[in-house]
Tab-separated table of C-alpha atoms in Angstrom:
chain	number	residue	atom	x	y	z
A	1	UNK	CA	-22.082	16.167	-34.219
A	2	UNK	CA	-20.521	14.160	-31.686
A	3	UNK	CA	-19.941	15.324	-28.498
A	4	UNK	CA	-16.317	15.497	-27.508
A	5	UNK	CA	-15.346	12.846	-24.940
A	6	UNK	CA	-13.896	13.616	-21.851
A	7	UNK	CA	-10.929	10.460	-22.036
A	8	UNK	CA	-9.452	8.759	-25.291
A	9	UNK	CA	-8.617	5.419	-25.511
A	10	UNK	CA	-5.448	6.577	-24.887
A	11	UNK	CA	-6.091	8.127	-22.008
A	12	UNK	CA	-7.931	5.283	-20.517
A	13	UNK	CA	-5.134	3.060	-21.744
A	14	UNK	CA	-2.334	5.338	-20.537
A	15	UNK	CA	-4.485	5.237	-16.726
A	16	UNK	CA	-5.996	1.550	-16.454
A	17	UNK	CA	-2.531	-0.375	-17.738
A	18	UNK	CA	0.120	1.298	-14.933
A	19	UNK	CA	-2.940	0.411	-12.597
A	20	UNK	CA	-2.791	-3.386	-13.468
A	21	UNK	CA	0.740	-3.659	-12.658
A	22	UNK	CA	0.863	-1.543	-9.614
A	23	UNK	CA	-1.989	-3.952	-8.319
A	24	UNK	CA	-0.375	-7.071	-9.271
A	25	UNK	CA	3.148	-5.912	-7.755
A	26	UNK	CA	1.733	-5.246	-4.454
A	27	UNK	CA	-0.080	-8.987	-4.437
A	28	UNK	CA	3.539	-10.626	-5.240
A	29	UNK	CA	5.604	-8.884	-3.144
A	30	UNK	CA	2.979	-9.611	-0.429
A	31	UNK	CA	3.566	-13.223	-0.994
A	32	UNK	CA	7.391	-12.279	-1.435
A	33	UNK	CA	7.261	-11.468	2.127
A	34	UNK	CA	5.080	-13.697	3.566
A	35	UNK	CA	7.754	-16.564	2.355
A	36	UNK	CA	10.812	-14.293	4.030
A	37	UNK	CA	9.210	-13.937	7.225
A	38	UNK	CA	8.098	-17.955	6.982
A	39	UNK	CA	12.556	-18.193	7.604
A	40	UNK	CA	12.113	-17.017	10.881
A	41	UNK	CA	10.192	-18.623	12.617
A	42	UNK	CA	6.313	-19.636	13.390
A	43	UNK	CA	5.799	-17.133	16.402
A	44	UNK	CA	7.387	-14.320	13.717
A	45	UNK	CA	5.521	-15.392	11.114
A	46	UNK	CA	2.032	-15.591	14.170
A	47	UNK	CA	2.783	-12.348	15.417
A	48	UNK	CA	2.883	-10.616	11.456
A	49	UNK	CA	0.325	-12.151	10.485
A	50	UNK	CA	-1.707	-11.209	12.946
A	51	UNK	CA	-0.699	-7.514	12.733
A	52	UNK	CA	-1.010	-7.602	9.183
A	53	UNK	CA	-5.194	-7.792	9.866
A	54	UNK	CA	-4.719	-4.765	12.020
A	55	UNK	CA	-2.727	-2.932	9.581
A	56	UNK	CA	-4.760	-3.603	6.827
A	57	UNK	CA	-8.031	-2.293	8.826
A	58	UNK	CA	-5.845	1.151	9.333
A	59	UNK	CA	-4.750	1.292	5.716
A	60	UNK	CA	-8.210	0.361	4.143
A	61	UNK	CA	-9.142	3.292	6.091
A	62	UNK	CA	-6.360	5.794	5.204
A	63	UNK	CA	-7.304	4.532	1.465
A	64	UNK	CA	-10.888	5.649	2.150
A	65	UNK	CA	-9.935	9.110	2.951
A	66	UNK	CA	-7.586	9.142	-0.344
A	67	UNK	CA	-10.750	7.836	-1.998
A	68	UNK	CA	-12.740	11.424	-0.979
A	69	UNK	CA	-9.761	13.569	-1.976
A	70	UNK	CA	-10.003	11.630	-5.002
A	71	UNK	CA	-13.437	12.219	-5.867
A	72	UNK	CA	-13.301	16.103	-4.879
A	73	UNK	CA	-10.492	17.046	-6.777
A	74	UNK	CA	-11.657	14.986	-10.203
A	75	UNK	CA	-14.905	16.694	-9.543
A	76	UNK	CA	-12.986	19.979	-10.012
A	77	UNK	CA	-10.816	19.237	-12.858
A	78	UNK	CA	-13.929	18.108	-14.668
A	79	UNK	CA	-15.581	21.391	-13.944
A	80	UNK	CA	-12.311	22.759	-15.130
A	81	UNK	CA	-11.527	24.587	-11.395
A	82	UNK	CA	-7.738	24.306	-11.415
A	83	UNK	CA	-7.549	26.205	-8.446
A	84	UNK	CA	-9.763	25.072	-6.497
A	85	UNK	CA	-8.267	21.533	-7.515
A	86	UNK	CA	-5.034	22.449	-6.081
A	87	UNK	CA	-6.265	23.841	-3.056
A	88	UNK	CA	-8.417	20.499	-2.226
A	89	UNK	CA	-5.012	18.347	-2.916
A	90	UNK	CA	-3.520	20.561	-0.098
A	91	UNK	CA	-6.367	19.832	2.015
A	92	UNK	CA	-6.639	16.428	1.524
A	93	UNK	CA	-2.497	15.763	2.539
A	94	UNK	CA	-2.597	17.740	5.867
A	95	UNK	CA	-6.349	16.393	6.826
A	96	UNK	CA	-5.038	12.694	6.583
A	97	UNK	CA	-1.260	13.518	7.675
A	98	UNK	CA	-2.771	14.544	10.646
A	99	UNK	CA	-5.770	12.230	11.175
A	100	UNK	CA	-2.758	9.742	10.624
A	101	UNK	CA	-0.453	10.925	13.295
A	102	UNK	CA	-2.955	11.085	16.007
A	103	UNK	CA	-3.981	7.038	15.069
A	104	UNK	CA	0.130	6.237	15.153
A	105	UNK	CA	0.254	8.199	18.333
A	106	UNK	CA	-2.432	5.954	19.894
A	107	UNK	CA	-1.207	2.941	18.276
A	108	UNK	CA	2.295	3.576	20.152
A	109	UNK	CA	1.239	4.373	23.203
A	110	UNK	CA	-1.285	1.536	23.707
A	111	UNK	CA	0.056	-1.309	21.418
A	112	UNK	CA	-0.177	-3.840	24.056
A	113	UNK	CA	-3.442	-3.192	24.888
A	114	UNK	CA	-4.314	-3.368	21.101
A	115	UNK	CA	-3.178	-6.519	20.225
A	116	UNK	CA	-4.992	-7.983	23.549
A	117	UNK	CA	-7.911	-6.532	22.667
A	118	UNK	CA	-8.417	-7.738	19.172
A	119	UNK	CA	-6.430	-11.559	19.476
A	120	UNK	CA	-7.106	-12.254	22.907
A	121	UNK	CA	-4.877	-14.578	24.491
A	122	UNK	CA	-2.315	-15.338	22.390
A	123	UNK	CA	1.430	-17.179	23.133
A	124	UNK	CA	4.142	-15.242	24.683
A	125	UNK	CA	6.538	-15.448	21.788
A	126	UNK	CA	4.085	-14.374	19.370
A	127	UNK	CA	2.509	-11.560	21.288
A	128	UNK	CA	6.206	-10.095	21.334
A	129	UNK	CA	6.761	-10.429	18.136
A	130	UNK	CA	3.591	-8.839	17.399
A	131	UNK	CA	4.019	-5.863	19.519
A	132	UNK	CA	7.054	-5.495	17.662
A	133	UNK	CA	6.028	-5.330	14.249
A	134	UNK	CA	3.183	-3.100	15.435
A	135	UNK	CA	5.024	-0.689	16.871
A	136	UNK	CA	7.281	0.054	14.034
A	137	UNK	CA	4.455	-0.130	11.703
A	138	UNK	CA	2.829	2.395	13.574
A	139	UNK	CA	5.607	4.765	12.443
A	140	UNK	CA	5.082	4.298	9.079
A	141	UNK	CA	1.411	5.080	9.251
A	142	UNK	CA	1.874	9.044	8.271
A	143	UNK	CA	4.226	7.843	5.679
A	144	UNK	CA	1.373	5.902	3.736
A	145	UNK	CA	-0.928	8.111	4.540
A	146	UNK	CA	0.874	10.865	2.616
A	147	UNK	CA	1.812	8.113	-0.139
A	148	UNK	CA	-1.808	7.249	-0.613
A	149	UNK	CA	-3.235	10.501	-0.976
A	150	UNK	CA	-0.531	11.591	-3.364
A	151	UNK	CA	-1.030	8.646	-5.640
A	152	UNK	CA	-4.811	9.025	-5.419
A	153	UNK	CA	-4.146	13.163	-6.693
A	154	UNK	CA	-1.891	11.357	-9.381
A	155	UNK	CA	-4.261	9.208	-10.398
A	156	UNK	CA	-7.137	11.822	-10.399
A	157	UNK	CA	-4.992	13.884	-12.533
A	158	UNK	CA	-5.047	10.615	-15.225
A	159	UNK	CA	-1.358	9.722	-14.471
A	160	UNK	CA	-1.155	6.867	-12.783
A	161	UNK	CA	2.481	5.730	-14.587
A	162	UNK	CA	3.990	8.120	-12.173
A	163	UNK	CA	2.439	5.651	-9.117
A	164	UNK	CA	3.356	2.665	-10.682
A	165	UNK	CA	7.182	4.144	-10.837
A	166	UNK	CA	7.110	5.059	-7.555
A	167	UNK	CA	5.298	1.924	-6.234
A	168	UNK	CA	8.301	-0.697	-7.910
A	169	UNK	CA	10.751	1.907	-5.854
A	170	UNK	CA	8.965	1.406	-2.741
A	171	UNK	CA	8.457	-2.479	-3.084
A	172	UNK	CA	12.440	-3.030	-4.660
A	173	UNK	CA	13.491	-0.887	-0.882
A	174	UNK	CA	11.359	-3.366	0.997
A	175	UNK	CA	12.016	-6.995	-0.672
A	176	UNK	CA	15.421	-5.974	-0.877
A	177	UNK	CA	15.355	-4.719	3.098
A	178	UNK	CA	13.720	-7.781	4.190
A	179	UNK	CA	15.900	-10.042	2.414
A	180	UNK	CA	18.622	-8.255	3.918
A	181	UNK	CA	16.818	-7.890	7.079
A	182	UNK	CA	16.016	-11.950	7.548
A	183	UNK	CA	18.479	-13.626	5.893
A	184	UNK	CA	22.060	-11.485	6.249
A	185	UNK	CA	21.331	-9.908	9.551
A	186	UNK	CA	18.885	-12.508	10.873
A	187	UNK	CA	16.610	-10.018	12.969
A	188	UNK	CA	13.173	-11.422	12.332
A	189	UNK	CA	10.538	-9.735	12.341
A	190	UNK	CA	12.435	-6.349	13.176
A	191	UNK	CA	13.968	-7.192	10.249
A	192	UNK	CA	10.906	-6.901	8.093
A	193	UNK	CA	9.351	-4.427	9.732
A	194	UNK	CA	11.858	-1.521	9.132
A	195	UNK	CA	12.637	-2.068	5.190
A	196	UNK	CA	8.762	-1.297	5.209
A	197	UNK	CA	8.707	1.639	7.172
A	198	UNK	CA	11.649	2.706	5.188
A	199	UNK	CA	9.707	2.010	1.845
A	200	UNK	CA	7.156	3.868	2.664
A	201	UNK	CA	9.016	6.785	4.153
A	202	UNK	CA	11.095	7.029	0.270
A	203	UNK	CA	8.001	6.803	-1.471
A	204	UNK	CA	5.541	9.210	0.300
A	205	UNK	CA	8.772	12.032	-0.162
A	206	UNK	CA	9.558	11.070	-3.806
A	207	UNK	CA	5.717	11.610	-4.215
A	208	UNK	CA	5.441	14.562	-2.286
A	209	UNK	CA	8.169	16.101	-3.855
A	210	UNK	CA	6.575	14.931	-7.664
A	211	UNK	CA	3.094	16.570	-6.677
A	212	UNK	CA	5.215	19.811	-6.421
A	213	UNK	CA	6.309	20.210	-10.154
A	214	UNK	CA	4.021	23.099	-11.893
A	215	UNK	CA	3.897	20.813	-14.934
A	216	UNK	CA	1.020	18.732	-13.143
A	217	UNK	CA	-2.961	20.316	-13.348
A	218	UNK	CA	-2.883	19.603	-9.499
A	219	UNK	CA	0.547	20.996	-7.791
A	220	UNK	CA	1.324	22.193	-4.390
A	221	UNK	CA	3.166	25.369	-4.211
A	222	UNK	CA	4.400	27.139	-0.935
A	223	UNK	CA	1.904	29.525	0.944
A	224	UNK	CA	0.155	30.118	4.256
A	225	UNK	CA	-1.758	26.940	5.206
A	226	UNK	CA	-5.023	27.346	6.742
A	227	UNK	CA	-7.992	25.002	6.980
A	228	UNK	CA	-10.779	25.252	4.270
A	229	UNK	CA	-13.422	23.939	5.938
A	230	UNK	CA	-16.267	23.506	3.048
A	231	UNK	CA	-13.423	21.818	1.028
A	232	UNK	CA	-12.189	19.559	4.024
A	233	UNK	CA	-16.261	18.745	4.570
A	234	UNK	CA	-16.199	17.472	0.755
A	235	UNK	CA	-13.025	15.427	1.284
A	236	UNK	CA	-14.458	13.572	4.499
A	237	UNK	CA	-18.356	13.650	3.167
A	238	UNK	CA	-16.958	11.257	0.621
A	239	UNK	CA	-14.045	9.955	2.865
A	240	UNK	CA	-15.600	9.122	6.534
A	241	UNK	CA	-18.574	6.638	5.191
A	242	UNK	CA	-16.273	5.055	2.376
A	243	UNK	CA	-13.598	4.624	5.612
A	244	UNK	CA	-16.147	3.020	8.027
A	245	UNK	CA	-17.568	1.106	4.815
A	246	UNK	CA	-13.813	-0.161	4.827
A	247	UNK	CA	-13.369	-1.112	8.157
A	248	UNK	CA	-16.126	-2.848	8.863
A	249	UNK	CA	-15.004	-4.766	5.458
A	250	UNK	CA	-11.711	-5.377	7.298
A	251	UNK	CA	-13.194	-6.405	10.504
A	252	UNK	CA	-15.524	-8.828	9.019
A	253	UNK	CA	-12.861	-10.806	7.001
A	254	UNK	CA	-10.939	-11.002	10.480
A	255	UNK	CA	-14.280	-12.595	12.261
A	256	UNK	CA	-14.375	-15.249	8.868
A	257	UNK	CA	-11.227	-15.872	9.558
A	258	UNK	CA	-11.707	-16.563	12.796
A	259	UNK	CA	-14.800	-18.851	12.249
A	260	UNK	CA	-12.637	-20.617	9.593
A	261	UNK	CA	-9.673	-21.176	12.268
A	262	UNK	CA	-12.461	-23.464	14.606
A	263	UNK	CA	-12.633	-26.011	11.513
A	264	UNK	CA	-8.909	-27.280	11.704
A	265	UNK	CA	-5.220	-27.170	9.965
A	266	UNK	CA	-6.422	-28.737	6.830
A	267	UNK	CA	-9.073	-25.850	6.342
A	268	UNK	CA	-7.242	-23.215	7.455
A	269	UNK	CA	-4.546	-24.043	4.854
A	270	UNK	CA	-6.747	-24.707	2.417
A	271	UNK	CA	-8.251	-21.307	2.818
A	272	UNK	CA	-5.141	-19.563	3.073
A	273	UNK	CA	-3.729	-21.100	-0.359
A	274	UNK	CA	-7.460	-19.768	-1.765
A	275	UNK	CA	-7.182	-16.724	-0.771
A	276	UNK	CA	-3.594	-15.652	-2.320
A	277	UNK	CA	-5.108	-17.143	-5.634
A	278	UNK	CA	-8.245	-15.386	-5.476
A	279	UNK	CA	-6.118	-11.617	-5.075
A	280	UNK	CA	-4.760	-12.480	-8.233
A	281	UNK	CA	-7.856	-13.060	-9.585
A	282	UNK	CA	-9.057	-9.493	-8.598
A	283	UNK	CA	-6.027	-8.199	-9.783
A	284	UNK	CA	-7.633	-6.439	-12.991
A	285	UNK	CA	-11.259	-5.235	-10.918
A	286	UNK	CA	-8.699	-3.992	-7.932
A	287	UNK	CA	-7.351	-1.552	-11.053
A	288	UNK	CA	-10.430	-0.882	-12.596
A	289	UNK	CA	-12.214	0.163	-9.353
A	290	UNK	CA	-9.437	3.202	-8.872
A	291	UNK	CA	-10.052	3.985	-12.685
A	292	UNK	CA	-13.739	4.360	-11.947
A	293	UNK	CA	-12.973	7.165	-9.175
A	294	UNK	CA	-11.219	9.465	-11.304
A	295	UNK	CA	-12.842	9.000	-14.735
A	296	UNK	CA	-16.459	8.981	-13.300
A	297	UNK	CA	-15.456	12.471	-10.743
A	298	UNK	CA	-14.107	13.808	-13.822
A	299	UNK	CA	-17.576	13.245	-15.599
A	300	UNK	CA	-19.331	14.500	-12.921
A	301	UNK	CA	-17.331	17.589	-12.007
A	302	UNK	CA	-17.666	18.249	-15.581
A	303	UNK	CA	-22.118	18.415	-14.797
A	304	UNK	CA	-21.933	15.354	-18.229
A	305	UNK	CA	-24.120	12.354	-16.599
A	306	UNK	CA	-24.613	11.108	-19.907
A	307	UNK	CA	-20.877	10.498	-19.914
A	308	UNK	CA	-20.930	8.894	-16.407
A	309	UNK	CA	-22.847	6.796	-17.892
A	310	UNK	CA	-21.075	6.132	-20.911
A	311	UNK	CA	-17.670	5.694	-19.370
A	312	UNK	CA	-19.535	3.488	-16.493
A	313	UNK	CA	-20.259	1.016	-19.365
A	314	UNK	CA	-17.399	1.090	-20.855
A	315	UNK	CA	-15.054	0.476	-18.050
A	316	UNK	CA	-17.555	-2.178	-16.219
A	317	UNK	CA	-17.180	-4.345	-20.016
A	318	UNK	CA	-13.446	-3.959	-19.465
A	319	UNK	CA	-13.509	-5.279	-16.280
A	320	UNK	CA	-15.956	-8.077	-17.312
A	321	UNK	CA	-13.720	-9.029	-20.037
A	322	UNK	CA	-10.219	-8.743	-18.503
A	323	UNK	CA	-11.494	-10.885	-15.286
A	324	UNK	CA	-12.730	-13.576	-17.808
A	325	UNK	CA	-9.661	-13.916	-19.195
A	326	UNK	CA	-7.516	-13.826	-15.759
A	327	UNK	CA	-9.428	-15.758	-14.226
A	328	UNK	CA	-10.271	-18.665	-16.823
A	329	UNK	CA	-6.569	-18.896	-16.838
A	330	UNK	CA	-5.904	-19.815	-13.641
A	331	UNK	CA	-9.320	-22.144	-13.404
A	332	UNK	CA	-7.580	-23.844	-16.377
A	333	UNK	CA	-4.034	-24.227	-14.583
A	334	UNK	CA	-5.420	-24.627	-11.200
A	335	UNK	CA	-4.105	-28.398	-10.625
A	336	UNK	CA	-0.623	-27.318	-11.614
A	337	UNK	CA	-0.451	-24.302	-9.461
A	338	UNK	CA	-1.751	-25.875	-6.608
A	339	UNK	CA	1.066	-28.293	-7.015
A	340	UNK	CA	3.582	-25.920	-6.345
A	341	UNK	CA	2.448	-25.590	-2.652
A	342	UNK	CA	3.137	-28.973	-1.475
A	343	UNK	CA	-0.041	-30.048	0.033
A	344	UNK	CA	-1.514	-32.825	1.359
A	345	UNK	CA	-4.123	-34.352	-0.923
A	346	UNK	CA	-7.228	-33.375	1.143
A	347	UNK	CA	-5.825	-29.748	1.560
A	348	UNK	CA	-5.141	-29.476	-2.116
A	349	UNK	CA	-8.540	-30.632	-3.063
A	350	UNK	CA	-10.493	-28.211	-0.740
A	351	UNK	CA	-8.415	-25.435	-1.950
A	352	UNK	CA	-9.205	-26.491	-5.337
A	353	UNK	CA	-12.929	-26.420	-4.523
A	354	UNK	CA	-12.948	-23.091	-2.596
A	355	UNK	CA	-10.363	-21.300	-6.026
A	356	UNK	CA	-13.234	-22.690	-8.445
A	357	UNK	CA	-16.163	-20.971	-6.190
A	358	UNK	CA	-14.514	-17.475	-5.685
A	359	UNK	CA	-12.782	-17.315	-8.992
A	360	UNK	CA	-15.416	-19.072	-10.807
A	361	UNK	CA	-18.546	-17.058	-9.533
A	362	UNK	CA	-16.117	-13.546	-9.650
A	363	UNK	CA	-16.200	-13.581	-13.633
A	364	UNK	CA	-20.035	-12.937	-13.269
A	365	UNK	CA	-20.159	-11.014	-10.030
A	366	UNK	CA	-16.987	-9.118	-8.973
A	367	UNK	CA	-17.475	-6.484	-11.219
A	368	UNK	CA	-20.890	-5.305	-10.583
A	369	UNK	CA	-20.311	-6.188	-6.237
A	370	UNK	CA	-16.616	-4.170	-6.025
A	371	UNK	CA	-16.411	-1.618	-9.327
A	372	UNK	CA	-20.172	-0.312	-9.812
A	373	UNK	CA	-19.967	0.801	-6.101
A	374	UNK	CA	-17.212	3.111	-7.079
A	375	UNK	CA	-19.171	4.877	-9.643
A	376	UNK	CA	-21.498	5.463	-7.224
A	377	UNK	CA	-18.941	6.791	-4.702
A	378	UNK	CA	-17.584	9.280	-7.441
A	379	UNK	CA	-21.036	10.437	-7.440
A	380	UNK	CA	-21.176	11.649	-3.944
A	381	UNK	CA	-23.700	8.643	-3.536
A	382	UNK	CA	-21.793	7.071	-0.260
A	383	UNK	CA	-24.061	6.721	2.251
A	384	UNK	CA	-25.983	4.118	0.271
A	385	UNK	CA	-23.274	2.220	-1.079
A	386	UNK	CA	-22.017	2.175	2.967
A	387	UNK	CA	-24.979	1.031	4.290
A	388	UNK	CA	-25.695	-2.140	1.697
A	389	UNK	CA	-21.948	-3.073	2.387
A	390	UNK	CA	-22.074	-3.533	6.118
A	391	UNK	CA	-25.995	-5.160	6.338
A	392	UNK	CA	-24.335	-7.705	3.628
A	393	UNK	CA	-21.189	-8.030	5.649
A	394	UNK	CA	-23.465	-8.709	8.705
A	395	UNK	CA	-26.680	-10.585	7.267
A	396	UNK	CA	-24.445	-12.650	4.537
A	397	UNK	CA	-20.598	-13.109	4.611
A	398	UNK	CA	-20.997	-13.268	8.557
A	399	UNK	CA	-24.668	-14.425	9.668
A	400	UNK	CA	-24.619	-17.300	6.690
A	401	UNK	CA	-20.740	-18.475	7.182
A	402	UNK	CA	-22.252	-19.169	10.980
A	403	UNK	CA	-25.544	-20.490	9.330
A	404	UNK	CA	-24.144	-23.210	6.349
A	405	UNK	CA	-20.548	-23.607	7.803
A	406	UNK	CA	-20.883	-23.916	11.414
A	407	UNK	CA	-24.479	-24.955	11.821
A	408	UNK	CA	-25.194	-26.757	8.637
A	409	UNK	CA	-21.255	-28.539	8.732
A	410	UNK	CA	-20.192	-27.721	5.048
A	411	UNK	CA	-17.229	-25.703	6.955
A	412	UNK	CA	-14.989	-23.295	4.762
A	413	UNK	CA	-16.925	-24.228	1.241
A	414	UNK	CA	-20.060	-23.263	3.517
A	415	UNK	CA	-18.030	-19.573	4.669
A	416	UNK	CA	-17.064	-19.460	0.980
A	417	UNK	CA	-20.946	-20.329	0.116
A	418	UNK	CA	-22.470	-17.299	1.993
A	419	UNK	CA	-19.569	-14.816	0.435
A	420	UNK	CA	-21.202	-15.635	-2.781
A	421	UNK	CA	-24.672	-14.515	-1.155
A	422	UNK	CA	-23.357	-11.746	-0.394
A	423	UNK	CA	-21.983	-10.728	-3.789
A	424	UNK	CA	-25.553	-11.214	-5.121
A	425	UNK	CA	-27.502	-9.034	-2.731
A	426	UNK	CA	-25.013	-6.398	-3.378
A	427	UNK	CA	-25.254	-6.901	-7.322
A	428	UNK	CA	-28.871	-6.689	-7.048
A	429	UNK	CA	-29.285	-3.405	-4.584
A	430	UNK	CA	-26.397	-1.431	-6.178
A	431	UNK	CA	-27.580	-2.488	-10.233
A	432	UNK	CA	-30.818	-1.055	-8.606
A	433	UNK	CA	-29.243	1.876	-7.431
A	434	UNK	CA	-28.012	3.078	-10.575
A	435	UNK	CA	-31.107	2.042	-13.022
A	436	UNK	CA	-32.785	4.080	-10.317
A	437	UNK	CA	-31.031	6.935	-11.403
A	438	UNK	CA	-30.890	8.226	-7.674
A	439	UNK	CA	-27.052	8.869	-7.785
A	440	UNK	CA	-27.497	11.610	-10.178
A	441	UNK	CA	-29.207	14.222	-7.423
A	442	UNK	CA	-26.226	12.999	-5.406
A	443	UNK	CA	-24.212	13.959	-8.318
A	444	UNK	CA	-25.817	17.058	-9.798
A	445	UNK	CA	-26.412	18.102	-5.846
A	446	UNK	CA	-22.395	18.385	-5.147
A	447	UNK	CA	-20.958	18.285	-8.713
């Protein structure tokens, strides 16, 4: 007889599709805002841009610690430990609420000294702007903190509809804030700044309050907090390499950027038009990688590595398929989008170049760089998957951009060049990896 699997296609279905949209909202309404702030000004638009690198190096981590709380409690609904699933979700909200307020504390106090440290010298105007827009992100950092980990409980739960909800209520509050923000009350980059905070503030109550209802497997209900240490140990086990794995991401696509910026306007546009179409062509792995944390804990919590395995398969052809499509489609349409961004001719045709090597080469090598890795993670197998990242971060996407675009003079197709190197070492080590079989100790060892 056949054994009983752990997710229908409805259940996949029901997980994967709110997924999709929630990742493709959060692209468009980045470019939404990116186009508002354009309005007022090029220091405003300098000093958020530039903030926007820090903040993303602080949120990929914050997303890193939702990642562990992830994995622990869809380890423990597999193993059917409703209990102890509720107690980790507890865990997991005051660990990063408080992690969270300590880094906004810091932030606040020493913004200046931040933004010094990581841009240098930068123009007056901008650098005021940019303290600006830090500072009031800073207060918004518990906020997502909070929002994160309660989508990432939703999601290991299977219900990820209720995050998509909640995500088009946050991002309506901030394009509607900033719109009102810029263009009626004409504040700038104040005026972007706060319709975010505010966003984020509304959606990490409405999803605090949510995780509350008794309906849900994992719900918070009111009692005595104290630490659980052996459960907080599991949350950052899973939570502190994935978060360093994530920064160092962060803070290597800031130095590319950076080596980019020394080969002029035309490349730096050129690059910047790439890089909003390649998001959308990662759109459907983005989704899938989240769907591989909680189906994969699930399988593990439940002690079933033939159904890891399974439900790896299945979900890696998925992704396969869906970026095929995605991105053939925009390969296809490529010399009509590109229209739409006014260009010269020699910045349209690198950016053509640079779209058909990153979306091209990501229909055979996304899937198995970005989404394998998360199997691996839900498998308690993250020191490995750290360590590859960063020596290909280092060796590749940095030592080779150096290496063919600076020494070599091929520029931002030779920065574009060594990302694609360093997509292949990490198909090849992490592919290893799990023919290996290795991540099943890691799995068995902490299921």
């Amino acid at each position: 007889m056949e054994e009983q699997k752990l997710f229908t296609k409805q259940d996949l279905r029901r997980l994967i599709i709110p997924l999709i949209f929630e990742q493709t909202l959060a692209i468009t309404v980045g470019m939404a805002d990116t186009v508002m702030i354009s309005s007022a000004g090029e220091a405003a638009v300098s000093g958020v841009s530039l903030v926007d690198m820090f903040n993303n190096l602080i949120i990929s981590v914050l997303s890193a610690l939702a990642t562990g709380g992830a994995v622990v409690t869809s380890q423990f609904i597999g193993a059917g430990k409703k209990e102890e699933a509720r107690r980790s979700a507890k865990q997991l909200l005051y660990t990063a609420g408080m992690i969270t307020v300590a880094v906004s504390l810091i932030v606040i106090l020493l913004n200046r000294q931040i933004i010094s440290l990581f841009f240098g010298r930068i123009e007056a105007d901008v650098f005021e702007n940019a303290v600006i827009y830090l500072l009031i992100s800073a207060f918004s950092f518990p906020f997502l903190a909070v929002y994160n980990s309660c989508a990432a409980l939703f999601r290991a739960m299977g219900n990820s509809k209720i995050t998509l909800k909640v995500s088009i209520l946050m991002n309506v509050i901030n394009v509607v804030g900033n719109a009102i923000g810029v263009f009626v009350l004409h504040q700038g980059v104040v005026g972007v700044a706060v319709p975010s905070l505010l966003s984020r503030a509304v959606a990490a109550f409405v999803l605090y309050g949510l995780l509350k209802n008794p309906g849900n497997i994992v719900h918070l209900i009111k009692e005595p907090f104290r630490f659980e240490w052996t459960v907080i140990r599991r949350i950052l086990f899973i939570g502190i390499p994935s978060g360093i794995e994530n920064g160092i991401f962060q803070l290597g696509r800031v130095i590319v950027v950076s080596i980019i910026a020394g080969f002029g306007t035309v490349q730096i546009a050129a690059n910047g038009v790439a890089n909003s179409l390649d998001g959308m062509g990662c759109i459907v792995g983005q989704a899938m990688s989240l769907a591989m944390i909680s189906v994969v804990g699930r399988c593990v919590g439940a002690g079933d590595l033939k159904q890891v395995k399974y439900y790896t398969k299945k979900l890696l052809g998925m992704t396969y398929l869906y970026t095929a499509v995605v991105n053939s489609i925009i390969l296809l349409s490529l010399p009509w989008i590109l229209k739409l961004y006014g260009l010269s001719e020699e910045t349209t045709a690198l950016a053509y170049t640079l779209v058909m090597i990153h979306n091209g080469m990501a229909i055979f090598l996304w899937p198995l760089s970005f989404v394998l890795p998360n199997m691996l993670r839900a498998c308690n197998d993250v020191r490995y998957t750290m360590a590859v990242s960063i020596f290909s971060m280092f060796t590749f996407r940095i030592g080779f951009s150096y290496i063919i675009g600076v020494n070599m003079g091929y520029g931002a197709v030779g920065v574009w060049i060594a990302m694609l190197l360093d997509w292949v070492f990490r198909v090849i080590l992490f592919v290893g990896r799990y023919l290996t079989g290795r991540w099943k100790k890691m799995a068995l060892g902490h299921g």
